[in-house]
CSV table of C-alpha atoms in Angstrom, one decimal:
chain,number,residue,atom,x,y,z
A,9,UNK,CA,0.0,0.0,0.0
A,10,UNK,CA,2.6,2.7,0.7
A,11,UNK,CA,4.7,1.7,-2.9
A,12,UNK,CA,1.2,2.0,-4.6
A,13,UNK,CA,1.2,5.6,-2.4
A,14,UNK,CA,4.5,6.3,-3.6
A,15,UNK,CA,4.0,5.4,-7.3
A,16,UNK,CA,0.8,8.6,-7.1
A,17,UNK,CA,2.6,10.7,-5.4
A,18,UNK,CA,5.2,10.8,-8.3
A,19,UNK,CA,3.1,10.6,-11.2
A,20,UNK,CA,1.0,13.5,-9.3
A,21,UNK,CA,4.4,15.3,-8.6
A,22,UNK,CA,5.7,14.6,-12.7
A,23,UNK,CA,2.3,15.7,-14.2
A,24,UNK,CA,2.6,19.1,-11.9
A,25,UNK,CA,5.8,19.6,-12.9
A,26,UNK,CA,5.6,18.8,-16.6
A,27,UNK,CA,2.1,21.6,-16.1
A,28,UNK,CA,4.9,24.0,-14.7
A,29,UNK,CA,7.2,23.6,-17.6
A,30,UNK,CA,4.3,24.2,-19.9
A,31,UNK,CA,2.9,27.1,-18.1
A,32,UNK,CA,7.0,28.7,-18.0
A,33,UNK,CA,7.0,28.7,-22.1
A,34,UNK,CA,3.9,30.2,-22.4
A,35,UNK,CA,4.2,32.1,-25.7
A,36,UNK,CA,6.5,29.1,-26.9
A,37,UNK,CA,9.9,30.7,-26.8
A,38,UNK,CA,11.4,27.9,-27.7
A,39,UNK,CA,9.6,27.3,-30.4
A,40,UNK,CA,11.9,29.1,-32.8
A,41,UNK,CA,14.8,29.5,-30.6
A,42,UNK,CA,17.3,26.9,-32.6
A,43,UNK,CA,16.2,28.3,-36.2
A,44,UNK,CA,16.6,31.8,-35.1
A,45,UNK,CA,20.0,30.7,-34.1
A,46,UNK,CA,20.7,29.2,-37.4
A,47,UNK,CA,19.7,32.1,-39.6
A,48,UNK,CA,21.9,33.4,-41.3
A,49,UNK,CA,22.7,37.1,-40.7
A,50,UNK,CA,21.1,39.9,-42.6
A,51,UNK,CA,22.8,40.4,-46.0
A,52,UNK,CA,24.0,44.4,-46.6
A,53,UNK,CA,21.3,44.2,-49.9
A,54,UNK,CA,18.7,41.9,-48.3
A,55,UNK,CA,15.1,42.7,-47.9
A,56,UNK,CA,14.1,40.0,-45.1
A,57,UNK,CA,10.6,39.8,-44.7
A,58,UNK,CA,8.9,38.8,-41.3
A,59,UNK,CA,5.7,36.6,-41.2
A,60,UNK,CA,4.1,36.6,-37.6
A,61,UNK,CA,1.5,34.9,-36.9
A,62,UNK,CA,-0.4,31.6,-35.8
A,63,UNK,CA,-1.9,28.5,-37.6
A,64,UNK,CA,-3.0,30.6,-40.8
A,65,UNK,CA,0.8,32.1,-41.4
A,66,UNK,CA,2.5,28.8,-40.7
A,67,UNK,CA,0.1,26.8,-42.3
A,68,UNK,CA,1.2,28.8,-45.3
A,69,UNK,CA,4.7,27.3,-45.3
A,70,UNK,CA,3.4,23.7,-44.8
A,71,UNK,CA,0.7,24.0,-47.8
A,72,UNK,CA,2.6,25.9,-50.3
A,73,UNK,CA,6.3,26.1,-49.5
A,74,UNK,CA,7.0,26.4,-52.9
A,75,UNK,CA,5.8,30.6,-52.2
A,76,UNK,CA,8.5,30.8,-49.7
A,77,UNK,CA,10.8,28.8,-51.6
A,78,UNK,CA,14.5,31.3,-53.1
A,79,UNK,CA,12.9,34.4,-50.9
A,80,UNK,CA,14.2,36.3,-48.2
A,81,UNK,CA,10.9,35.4,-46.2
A,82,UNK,CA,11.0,34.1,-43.0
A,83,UNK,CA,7.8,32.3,-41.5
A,84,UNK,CA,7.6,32.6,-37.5
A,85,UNK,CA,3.8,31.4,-36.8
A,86,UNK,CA,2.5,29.5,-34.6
A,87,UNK,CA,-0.8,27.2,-34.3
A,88,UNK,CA,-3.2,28.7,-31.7
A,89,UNK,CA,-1.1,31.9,-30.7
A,90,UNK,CA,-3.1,34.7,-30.0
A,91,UNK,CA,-2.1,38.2,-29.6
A,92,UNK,CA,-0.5,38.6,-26.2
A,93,UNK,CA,1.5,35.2,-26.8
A,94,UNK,CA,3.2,37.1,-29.8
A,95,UNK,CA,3.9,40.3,-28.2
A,96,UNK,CA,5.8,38.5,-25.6
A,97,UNK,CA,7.8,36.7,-28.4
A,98,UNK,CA,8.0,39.7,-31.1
A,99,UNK,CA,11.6,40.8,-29.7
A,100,UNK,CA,12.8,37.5,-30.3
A,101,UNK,CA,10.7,36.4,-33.4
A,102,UNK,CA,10.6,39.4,-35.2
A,103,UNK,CA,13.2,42.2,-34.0
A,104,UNK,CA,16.4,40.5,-33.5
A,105,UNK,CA,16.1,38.7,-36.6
A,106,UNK,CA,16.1,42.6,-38.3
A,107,UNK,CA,13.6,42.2,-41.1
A,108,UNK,CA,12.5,45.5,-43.3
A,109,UNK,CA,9.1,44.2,-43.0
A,110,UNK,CA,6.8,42.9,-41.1
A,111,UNK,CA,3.3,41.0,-41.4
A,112,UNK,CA,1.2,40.5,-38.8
A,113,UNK,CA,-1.8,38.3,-38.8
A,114,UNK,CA,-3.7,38.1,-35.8
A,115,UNK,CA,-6.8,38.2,-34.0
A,116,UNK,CA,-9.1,34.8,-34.6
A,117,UNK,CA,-7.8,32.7,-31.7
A,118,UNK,CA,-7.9,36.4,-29.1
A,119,UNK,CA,-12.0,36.0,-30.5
A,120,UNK,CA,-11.9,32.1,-29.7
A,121,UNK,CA,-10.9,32.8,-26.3
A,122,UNK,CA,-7.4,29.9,-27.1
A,123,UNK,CA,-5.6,32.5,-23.7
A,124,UNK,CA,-9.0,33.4,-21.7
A,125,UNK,CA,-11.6,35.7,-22.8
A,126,UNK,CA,-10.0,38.8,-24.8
A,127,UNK,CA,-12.2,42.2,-25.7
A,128,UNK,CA,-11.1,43.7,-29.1
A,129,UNK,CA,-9.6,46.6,-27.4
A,130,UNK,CA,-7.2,43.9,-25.7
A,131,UNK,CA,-6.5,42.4,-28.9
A,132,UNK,CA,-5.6,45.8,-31.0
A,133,UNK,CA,-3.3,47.0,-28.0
A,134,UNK,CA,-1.4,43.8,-28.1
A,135,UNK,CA,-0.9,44.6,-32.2
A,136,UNK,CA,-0.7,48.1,-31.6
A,137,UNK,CA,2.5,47.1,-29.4
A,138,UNK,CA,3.5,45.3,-31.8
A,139,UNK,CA,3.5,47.6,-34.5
A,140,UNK,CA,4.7,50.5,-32.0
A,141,UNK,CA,8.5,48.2,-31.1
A,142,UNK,CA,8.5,47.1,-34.7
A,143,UNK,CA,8.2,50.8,-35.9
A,144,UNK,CA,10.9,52.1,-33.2
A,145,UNK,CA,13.6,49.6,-34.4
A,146,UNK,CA,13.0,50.9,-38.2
A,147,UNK,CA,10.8,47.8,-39.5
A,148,UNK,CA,7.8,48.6,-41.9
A,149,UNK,CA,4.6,47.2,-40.9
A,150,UNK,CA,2.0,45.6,-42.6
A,151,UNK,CA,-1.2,44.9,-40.8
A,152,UNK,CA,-3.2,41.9,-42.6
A,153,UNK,CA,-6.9,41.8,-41.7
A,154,UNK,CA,-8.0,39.2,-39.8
A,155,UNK,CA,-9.4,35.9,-42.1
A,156,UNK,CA,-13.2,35.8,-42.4
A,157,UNK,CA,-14.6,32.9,-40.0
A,158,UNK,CA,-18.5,31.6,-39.6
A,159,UNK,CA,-17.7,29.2,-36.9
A,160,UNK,CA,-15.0,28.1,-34.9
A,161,UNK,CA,-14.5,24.0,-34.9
A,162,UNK,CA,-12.6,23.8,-31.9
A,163,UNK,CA,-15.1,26.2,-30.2
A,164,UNK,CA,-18.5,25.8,-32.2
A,165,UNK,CA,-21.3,28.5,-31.3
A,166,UNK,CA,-19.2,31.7,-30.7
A,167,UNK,CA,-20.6,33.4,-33.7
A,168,UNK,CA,-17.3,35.2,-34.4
A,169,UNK,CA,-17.9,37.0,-38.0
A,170,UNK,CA,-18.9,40.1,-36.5
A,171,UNK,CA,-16.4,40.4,-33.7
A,172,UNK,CA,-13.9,40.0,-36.9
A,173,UNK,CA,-15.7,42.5,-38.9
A,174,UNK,CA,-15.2,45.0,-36.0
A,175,UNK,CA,-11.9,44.3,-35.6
A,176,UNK,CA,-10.8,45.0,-39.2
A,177,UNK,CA,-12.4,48.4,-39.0
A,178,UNK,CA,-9.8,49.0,-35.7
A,179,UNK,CA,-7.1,47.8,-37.2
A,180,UNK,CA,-7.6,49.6,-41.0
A,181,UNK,CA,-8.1,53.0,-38.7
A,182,UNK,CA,-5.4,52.3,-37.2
A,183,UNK,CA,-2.8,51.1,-39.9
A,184,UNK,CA,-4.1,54.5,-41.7
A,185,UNK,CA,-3.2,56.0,-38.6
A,186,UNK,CA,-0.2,55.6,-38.3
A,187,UNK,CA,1.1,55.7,-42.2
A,188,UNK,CA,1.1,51.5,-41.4
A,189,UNK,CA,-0.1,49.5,-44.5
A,190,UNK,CA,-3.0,47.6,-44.3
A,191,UNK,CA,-3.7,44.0,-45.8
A,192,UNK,CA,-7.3,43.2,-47.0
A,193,UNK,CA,-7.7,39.3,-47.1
A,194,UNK,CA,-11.0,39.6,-45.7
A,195,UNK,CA,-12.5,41.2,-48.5
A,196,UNK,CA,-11.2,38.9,-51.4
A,197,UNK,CA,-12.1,35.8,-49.4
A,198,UNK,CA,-15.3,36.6,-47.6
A,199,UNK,CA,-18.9,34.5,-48.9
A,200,UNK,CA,-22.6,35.4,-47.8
A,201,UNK,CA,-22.0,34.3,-44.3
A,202,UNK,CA,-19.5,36.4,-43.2
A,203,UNK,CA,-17.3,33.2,-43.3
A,204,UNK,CA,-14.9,31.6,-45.8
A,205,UNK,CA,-16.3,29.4,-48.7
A,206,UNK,CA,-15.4,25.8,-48.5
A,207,UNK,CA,-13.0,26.2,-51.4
A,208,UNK,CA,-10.9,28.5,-49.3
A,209,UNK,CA,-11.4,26.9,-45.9
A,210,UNK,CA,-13.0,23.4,-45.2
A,211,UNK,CA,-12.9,23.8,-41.4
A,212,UNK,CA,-14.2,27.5,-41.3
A,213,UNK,CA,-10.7,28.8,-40.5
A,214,UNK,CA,-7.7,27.6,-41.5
A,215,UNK,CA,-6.9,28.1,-45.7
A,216,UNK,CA,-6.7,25.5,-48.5
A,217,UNK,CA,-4.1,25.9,-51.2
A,218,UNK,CA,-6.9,28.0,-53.5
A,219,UNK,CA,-6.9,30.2,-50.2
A,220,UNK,CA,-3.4,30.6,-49.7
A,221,UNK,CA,-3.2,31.2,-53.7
A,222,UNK,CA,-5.8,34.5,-53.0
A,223,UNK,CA,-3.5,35.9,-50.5
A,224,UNK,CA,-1.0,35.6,-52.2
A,225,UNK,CA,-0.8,38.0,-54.7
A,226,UNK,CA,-2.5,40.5,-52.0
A,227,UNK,CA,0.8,40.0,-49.6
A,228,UNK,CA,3.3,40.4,-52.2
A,229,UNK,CA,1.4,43.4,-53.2
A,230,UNK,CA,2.0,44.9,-49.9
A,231,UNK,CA,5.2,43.3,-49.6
A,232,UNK,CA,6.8,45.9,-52.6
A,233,UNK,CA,4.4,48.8,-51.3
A,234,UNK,CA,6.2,48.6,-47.9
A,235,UNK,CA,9.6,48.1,-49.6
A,236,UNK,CA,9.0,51.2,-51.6
């Protein structure tokens, strides 16, 4: 009986502690921390560009590497992240790895509730703070809208659409603002729902190839408008 006491204990003790571990790396630090290691230092005629963001941006570079493929683009999303998890990693991510540009695509998972509930003024000052750091150390920012979404599958029943029309309208005011430039995927991807089409999204949120190949053309659109 005490072995069998012993043997809960520690499991109990080695569950807590691997919950400690997790809850340490919460904005997953370490998630990049080897690759950003690796990278090669910024060449004297490189334009390095910086995609930040969650499932959406590094879904990208799953489904259609071939986009990112002979480009000076550097993919730092991660699946889930919403926007405080980012500013706490944006130094690291996105500053010390001196890009001229950066994307930001965020939002969706703040309106899911992934960190705890989040109000949309919560969500724009995390991506004002954002822009603000990324402005001060001479990096051009491009603010994407955040993706049209019906439904959440994970979280079924939140009715998001709205929430993510509103915050578009804070985030275009404020990329005009503040002379930011701002990225309109919403518009070219949006059906009669307020959500994405099945052709662009078969779960609601995340992008098929066809929807990757809409934003494309939009991104690098912005991409030579922020370089210019």
């Amino acid at each position: 009986m005490k072995n069998l006491n012993k043997l809960i204990l520690a499991c109990m003790l080695s569950l807590f502690g691997l919950a400690d571990l997790q809850s340490q790396d919460w904005a997953d630090l370490n998630r990049f921390k080897e690759e950003n290691t690796k990278l090669p230092s910024v060449q004297e005629n490189e334009n390095r560009i910086l995609f930040m963001g969650n499932s959406i941006t590094i879904g990208w570079l799953n489904l259609r590497p071939e986009f990112f493929a002979n480009k000076p683009y550097v993919n730092r999303g991660i699946s889930g992240q919403t926007t405080p998890q980012m500013l706490v990693r944006f130094r690291q991510d996105v500053i010390d790895l001196h890009p001229k540009v950066v994307i930001l695509l965020a939002g969706t998972n703040d309106i899911a509730g992934n960190t705890g509930p989040s109000t949309l003024k919560m969500i724009m000052d995390n991506i004002k703070g954002m822009s603000e750091i990324a402005q001060a150390n001479g990096i051009k920012v491009i603010l994407s809208s955040t993706l049209p979404a019906y439904d959440y599958p994970w979280k079924p029943g939140l009715e998001p659409s709205g929430k993510i029309i509103e915050l578009n309208k804070m985030i275009k005011e404020y990329a005009e603002l503040k002379d930011h430039i701002y990225l309109d995927y919403f518009s070219a991807m949006v059906d009669e729902r307020n959500g994405l089409p099945k052709k662009y999204a078969e779960d609601e949120v995340h992008p098929t190839i066809e929807g990757y190949k809409v934003m494309e053309p939009l991104v690098e659109a912005a991409i030579k408008e922020a370089l210019n």
